[in-house]
PDB file of C-alpha atoms in Angstrom:
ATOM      1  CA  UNK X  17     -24.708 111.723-218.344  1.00 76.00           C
ATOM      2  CA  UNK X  18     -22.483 109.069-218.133  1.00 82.00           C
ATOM      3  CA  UNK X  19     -22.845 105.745-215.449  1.00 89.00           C
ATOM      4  CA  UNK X  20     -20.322 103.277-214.464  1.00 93.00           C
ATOM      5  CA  UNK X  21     -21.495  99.632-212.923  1.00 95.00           C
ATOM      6  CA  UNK X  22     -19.364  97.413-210.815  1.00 96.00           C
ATOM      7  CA  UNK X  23     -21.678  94.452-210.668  1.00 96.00           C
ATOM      8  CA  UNK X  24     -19.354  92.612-207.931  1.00 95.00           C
ATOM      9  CA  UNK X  25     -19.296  94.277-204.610  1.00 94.00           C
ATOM     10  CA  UNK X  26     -16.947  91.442-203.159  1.00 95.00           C
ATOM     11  CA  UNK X  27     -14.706  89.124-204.773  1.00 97.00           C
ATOM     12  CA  UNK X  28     -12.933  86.763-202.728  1.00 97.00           C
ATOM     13  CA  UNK X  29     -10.050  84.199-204.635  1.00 97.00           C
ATOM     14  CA  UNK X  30      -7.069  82.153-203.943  1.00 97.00           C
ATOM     15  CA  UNK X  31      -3.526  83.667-203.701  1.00 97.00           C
ATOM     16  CA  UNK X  32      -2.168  82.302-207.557  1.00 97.00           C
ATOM     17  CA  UNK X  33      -5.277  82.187-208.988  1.00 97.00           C
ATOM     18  CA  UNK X  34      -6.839  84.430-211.738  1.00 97.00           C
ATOM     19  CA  UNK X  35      -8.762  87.703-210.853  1.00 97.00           C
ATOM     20  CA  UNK X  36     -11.112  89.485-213.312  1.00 98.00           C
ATOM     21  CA  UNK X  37     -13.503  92.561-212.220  1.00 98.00           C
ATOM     22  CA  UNK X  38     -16.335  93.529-214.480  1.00 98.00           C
ATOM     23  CA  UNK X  39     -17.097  97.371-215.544  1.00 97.00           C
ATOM     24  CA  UNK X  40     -19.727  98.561-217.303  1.00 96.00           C
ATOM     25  CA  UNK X  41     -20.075 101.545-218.695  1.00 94.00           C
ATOM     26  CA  UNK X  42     -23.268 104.168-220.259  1.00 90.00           C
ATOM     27  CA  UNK X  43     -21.924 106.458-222.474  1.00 83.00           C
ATOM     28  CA  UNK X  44     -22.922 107.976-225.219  1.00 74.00           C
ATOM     29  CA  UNK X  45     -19.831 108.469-227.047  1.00 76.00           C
ATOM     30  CA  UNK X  46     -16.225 106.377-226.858  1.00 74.00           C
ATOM     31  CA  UNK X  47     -15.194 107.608-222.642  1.00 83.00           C
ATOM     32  CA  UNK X  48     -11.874 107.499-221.456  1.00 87.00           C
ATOM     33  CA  UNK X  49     -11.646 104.982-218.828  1.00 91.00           C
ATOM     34  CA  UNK X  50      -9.345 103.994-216.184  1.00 93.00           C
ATOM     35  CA  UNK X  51      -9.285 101.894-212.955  1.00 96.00           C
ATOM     36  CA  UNK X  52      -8.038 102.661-209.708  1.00 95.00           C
ATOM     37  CA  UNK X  53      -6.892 100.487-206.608  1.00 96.00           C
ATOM     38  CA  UNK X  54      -7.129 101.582-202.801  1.00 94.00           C
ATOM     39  CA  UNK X  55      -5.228  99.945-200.637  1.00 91.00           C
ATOM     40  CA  UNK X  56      -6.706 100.156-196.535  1.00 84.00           C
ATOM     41  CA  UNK X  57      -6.452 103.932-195.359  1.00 78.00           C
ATOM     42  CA  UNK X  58      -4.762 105.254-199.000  1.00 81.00           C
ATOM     43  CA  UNK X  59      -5.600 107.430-201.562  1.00 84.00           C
ATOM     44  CA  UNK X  60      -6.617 105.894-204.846  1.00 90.00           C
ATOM     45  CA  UNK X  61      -3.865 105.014-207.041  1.00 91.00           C
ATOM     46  CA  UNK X  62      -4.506 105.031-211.220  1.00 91.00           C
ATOM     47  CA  UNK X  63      -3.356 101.312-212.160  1.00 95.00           C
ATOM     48  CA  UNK X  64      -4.600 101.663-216.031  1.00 94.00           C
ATOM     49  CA  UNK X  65      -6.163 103.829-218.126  1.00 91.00           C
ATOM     50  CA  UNK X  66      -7.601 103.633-222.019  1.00 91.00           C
ATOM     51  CA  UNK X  67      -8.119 106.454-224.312  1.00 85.00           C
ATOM     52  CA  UNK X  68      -8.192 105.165-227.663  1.00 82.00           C
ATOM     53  CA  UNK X  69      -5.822 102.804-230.213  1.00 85.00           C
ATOM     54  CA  UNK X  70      -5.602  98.700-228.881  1.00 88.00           C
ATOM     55  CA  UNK X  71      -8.281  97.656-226.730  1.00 90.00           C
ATOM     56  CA  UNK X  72      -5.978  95.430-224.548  1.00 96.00           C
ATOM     57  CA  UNK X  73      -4.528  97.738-221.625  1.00 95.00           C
ATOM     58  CA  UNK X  74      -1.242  96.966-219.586  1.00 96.00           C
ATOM     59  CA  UNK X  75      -0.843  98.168-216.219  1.00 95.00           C
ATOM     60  CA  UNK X  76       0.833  98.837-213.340  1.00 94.00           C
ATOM     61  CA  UNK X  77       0.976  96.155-210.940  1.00 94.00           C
ATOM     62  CA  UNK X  78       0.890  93.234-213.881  1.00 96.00           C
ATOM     63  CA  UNK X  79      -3.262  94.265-214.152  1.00 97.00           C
ATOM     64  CA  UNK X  80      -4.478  94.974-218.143  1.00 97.00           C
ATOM     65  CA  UNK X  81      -7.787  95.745-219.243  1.00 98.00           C
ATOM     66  CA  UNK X  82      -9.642  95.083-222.675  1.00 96.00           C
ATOM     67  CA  UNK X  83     -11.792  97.818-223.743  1.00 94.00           C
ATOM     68  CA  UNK X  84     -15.440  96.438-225.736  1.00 94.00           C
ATOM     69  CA  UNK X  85     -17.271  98.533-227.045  1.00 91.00           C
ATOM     70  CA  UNK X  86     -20.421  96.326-228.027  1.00 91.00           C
ATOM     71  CA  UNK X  87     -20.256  94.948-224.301  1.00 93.00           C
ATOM     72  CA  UNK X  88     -20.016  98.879-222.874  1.00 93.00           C
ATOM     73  CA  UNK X  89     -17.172  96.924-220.893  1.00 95.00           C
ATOM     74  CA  UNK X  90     -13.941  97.541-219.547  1.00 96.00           C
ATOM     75  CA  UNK X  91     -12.832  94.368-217.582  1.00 98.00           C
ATOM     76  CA  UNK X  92      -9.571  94.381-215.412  1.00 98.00           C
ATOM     77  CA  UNK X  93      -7.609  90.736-215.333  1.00 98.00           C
ATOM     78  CA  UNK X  94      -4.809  90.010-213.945  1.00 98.00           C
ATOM     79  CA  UNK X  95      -3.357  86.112-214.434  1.00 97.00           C
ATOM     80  CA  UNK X  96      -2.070  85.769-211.059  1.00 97.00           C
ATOM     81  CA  UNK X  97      -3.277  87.253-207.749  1.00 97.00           C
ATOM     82  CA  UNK X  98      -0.760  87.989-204.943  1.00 96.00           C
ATOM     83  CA  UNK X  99      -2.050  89.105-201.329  1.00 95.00           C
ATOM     84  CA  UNK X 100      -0.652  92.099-201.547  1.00 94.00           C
ATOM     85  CA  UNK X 101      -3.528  92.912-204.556  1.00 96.00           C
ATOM     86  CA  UNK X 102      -6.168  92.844-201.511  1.00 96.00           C
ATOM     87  CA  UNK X 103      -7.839  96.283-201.881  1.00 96.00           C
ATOM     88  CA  UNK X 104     -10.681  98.115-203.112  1.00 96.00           C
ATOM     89  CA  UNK X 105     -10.544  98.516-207.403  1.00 97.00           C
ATOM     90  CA  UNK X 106     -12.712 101.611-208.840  1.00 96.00           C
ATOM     91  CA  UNK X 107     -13.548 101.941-212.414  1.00 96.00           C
ATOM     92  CA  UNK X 108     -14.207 105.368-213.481  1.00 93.00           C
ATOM     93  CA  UNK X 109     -15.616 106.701-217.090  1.00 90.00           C
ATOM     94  CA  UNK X 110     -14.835 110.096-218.919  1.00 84.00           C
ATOM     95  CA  UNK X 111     -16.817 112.319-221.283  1.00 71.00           C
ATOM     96  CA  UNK X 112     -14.730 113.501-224.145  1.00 61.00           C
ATOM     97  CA  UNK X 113     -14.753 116.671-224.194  1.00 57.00           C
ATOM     98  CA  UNK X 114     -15.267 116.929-220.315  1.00 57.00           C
ATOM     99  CA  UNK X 115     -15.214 120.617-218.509  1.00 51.00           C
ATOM    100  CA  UNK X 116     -12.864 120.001-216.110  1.00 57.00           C
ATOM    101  CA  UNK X 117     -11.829 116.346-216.743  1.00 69.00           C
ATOM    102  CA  UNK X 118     -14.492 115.184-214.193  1.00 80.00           C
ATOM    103  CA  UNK X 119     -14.779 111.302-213.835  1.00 86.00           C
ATOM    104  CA  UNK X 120     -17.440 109.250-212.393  1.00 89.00           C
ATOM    105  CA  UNK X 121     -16.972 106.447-210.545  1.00 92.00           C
ATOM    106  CA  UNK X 122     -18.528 102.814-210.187  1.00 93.00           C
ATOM    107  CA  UNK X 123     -19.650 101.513-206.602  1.00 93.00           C
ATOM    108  CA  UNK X 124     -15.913  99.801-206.250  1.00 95.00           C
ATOM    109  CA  UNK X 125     -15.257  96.209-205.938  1.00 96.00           C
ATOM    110  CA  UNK X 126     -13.383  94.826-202.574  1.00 96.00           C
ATOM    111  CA  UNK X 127     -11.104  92.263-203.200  1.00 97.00           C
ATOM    112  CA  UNK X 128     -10.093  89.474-200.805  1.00 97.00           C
ATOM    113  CA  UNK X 129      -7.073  87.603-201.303  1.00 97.00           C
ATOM    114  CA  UNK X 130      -6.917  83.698-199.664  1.00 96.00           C
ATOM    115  CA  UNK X 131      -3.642  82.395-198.704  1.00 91.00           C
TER     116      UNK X 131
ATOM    117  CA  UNK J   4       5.880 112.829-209.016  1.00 65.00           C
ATOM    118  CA  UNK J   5       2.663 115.061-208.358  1.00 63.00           C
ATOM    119  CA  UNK J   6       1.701 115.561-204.655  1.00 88.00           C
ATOM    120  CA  UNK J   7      -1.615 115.816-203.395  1.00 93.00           C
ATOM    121  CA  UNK J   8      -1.599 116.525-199.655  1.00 94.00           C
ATOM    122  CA  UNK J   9      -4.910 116.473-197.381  1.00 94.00           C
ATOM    123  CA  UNK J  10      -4.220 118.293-194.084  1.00 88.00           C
ATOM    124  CA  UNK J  11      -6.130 115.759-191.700  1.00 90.00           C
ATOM    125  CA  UNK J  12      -6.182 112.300-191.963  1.00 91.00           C
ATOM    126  CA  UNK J  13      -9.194 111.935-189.332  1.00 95.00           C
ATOM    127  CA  UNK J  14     -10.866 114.315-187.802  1.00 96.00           C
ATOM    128  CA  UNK J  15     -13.868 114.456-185.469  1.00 97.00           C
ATOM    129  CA  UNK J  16     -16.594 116.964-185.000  1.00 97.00           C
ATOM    130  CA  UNK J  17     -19.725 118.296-183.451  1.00 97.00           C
ATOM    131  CA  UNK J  18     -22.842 118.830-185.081  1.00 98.00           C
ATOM    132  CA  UNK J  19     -23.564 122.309-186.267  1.00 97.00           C
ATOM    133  CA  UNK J  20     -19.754 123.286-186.629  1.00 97.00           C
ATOM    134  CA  UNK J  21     -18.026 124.782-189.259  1.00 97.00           C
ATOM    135  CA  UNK J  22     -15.865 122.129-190.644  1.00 97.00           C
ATOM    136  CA  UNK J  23     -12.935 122.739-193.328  1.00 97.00           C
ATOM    137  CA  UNK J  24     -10.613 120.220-194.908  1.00 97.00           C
ATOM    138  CA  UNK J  25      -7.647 121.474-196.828  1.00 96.00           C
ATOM    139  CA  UNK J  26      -6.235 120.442-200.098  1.00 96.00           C
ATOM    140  CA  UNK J  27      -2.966 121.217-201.770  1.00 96.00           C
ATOM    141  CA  UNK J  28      -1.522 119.923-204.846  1.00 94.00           C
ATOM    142  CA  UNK J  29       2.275 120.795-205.585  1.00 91.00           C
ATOM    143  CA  UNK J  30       2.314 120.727-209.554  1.00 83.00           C
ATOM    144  CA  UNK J  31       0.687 123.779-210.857  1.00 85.00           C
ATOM    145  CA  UNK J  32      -2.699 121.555-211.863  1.00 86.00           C
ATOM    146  CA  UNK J  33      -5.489 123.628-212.794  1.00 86.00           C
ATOM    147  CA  UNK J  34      -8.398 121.215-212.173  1.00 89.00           C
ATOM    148  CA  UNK J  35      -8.910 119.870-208.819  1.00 93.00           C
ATOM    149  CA  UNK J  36     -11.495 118.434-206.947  1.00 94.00           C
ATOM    150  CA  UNK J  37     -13.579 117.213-203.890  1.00 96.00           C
ATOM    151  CA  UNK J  38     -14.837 113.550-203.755  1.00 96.00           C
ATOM    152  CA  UNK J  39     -16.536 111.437-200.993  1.00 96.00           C
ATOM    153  CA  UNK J  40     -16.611 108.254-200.494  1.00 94.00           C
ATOM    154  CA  UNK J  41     -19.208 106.051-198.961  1.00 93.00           C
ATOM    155  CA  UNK J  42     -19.206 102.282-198.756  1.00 87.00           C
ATOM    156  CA  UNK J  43     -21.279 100.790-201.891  1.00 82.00           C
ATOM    157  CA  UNK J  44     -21.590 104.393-203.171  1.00 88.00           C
ATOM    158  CA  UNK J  45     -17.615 105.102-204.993  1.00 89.00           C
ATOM    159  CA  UNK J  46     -17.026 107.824-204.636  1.00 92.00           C
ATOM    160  CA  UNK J  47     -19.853 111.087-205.527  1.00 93.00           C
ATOM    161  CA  UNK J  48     -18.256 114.221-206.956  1.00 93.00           C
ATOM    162  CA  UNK J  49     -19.251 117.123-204.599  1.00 96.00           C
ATOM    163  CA  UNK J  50     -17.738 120.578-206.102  1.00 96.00           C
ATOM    164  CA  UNK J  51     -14.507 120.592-208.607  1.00 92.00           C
ATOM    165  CA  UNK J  52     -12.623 123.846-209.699  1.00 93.00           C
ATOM    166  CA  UNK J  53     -10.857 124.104-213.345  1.00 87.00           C
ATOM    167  CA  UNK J  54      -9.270 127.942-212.244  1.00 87.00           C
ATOM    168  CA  UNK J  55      -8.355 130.006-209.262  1.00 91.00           C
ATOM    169  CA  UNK J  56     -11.645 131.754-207.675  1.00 88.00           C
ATOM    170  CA  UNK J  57     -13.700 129.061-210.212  1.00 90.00           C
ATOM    171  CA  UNK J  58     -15.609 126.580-209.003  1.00 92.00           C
ATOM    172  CA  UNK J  59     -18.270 124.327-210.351  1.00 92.00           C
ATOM    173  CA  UNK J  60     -20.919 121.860-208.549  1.00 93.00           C
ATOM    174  CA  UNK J  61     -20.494 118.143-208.944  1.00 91.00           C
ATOM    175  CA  UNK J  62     -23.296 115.517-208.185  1.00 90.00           C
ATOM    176  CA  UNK J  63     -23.564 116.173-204.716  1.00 95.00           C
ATOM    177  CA  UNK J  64     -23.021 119.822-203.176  1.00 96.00           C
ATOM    178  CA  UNK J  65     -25.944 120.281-200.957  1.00 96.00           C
ATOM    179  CA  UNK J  66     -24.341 121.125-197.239  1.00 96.00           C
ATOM    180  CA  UNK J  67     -20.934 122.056-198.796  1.00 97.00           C
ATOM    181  CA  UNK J  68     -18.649 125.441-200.127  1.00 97.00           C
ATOM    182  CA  UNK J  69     -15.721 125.748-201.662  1.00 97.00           C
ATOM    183  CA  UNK J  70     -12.997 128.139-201.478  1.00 96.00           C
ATOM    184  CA  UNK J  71      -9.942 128.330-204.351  1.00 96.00           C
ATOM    185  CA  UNK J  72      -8.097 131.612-204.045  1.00 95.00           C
ATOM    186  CA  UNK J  73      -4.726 129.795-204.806  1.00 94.00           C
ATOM    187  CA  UNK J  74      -4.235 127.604-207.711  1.00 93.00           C
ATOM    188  CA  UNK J  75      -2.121 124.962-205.378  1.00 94.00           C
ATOM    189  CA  UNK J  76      -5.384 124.841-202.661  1.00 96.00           C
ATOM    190  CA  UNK J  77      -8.773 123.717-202.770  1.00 97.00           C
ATOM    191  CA  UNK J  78     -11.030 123.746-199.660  1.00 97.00           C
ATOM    192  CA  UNK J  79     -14.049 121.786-198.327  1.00 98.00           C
ATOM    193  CA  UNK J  80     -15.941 123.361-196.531  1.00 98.00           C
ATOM    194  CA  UNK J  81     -19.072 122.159-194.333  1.00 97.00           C
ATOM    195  CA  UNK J  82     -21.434 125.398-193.115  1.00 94.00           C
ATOM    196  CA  UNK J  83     -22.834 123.547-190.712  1.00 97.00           C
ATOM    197  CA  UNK J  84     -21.860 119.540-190.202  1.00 97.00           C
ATOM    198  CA  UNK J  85     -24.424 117.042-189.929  1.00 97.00           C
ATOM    199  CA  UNK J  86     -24.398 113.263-188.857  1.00 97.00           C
ATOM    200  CA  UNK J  87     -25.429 112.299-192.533  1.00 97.00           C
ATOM    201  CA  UNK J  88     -21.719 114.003-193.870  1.00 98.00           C
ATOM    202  CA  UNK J  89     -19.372 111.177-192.102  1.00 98.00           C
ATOM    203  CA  UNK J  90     -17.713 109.820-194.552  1.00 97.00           C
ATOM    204  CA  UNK J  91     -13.724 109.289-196.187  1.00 95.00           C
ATOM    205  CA  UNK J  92     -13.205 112.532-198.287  1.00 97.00           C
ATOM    206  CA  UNK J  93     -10.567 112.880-200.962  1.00 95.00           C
ATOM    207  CA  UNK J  94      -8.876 115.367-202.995  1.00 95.00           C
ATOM    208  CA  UNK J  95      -7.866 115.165-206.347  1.00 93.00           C
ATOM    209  CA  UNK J  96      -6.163 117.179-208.954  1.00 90.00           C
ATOM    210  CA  UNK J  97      -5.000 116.501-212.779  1.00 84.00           C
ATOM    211  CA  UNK J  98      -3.467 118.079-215.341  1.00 73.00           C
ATOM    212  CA  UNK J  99      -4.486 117.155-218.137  1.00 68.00           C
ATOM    213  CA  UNK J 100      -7.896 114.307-219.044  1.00 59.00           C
ATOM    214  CA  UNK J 101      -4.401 112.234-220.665  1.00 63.00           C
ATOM    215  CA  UNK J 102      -2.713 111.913-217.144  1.00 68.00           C
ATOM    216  CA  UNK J 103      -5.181 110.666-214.926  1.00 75.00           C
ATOM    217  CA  UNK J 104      -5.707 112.286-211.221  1.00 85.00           C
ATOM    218  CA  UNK J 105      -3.848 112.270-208.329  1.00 88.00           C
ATOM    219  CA  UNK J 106      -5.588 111.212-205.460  1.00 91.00           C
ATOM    220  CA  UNK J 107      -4.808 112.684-201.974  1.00 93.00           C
ATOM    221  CA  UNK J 108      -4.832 110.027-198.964  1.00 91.00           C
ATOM    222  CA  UNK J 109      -8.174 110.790-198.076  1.00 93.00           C
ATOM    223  CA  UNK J 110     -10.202 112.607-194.346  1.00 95.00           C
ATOM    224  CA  UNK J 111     -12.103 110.398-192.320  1.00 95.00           C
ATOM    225  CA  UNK J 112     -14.692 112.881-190.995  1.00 97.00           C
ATOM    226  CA  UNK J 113     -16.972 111.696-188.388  1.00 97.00           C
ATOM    227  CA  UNK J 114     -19.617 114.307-187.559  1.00 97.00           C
ATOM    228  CA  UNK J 115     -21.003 113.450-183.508  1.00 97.00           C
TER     229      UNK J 115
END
């Protein structure tokens, strides 16, 4: 069965500065993986996802992502925060083949944006 | 875009009542599915469906039913609500493992 890891339960940094989240994943195989945002009382919104081909990822939102496989990592950046990217980021793994697409989720990272 | 529409955004209830939270997705998905979410925790896969009338257990289904007669609605159900089941539930649904899901905005249940 397959894990996900969010090592960082809180993040705070400074409104301009860089922002990196760690995943890690346990997987047997090569997963698809994505990562998600939630802004205060929404839904989750998909901001990247990687299935195969380049290991860099671009986003939505100016976030990318770089797939490693010898790491089991798939780390979100993003070069400069704004304080509208205050939320909660999930990272989420998925078997290939999957019955019913099911993902599983890391513990989420909340991130704090100072002005 | 794809709409996934929870009917209650909070809701409040008594121990030992029936409890049922309502899903429906407006793009003819076949897979959808019932998460909660609990701080620290992500979110735990409780019961998804992949067909009308199917219906499969995720990592979590003890205290909870599902229900899928229509392919656009998928609901929760809780037999009997306990303190320990407050929590944010959400609904998702996806087309296709390519696509990504679609994330409803979520139930705040609070079980008194």
């Amino acid at each position: 069965a397959q894990s996900v890891t969010q090592p960082d339960i809180h993040i705070t940094v400074s409104e301009g500065a860089s922002l990196e989240l760690r995943c890690n994943y346990s997987y047997g195989a090569t997963p698809y993986l994505f990562w998600y945002v939630q802004s205060p009382g929404q839904g989750l919104q998909l901001l990247l996802k990687y299935f195969s081909g380049d290991t860099l990822v671009q986003g939505i939102k100016g976030f990318e992502a770089e797939f490693k496989r010898s790491q089991s990592s798939f780390n979100l950046r993003k070069p400069s925060v704004h304080w509208s990217d205050a939320a909660e980021y999930f990272c989420a793994v998925g078997a290939r083949p999957a019955a019913g697409n099911k993902l599983t989720f890391g513990g989420g990272t909340r991130v704090l944006v100072k002005p | 875009d794809v709409k996934v529409t929870q009917s209650s955004r909070y809701l409040v209830k008594r121990t030992g009542e029936k409890v049922f939270l309502e899903c429906v997705q407006d793009m003819d998905h076949e897979n959808m599915f019932w998460y909660r979410q609990d701080p620290g925790l992500g979110l735990r896969l409780i019961y998804f469906s992949y067909d009308v009338k199917m219906k499969e257990k995720g990592d979590i289904p003890e205290g909870y039913s599902v229900s899928r007669e229509k392919k656009e609605r998928f609901s929760l159900i809780l037999e009997s609500a306990s303190t320990n089941q407050t929590s944010m539930y959400l609904c998702a649904s996806i087309s296709d493992r390519v696509s990504g899901y679609t994330f409803g905005s979520g139930t705040r249940l609070t079980v008194v």
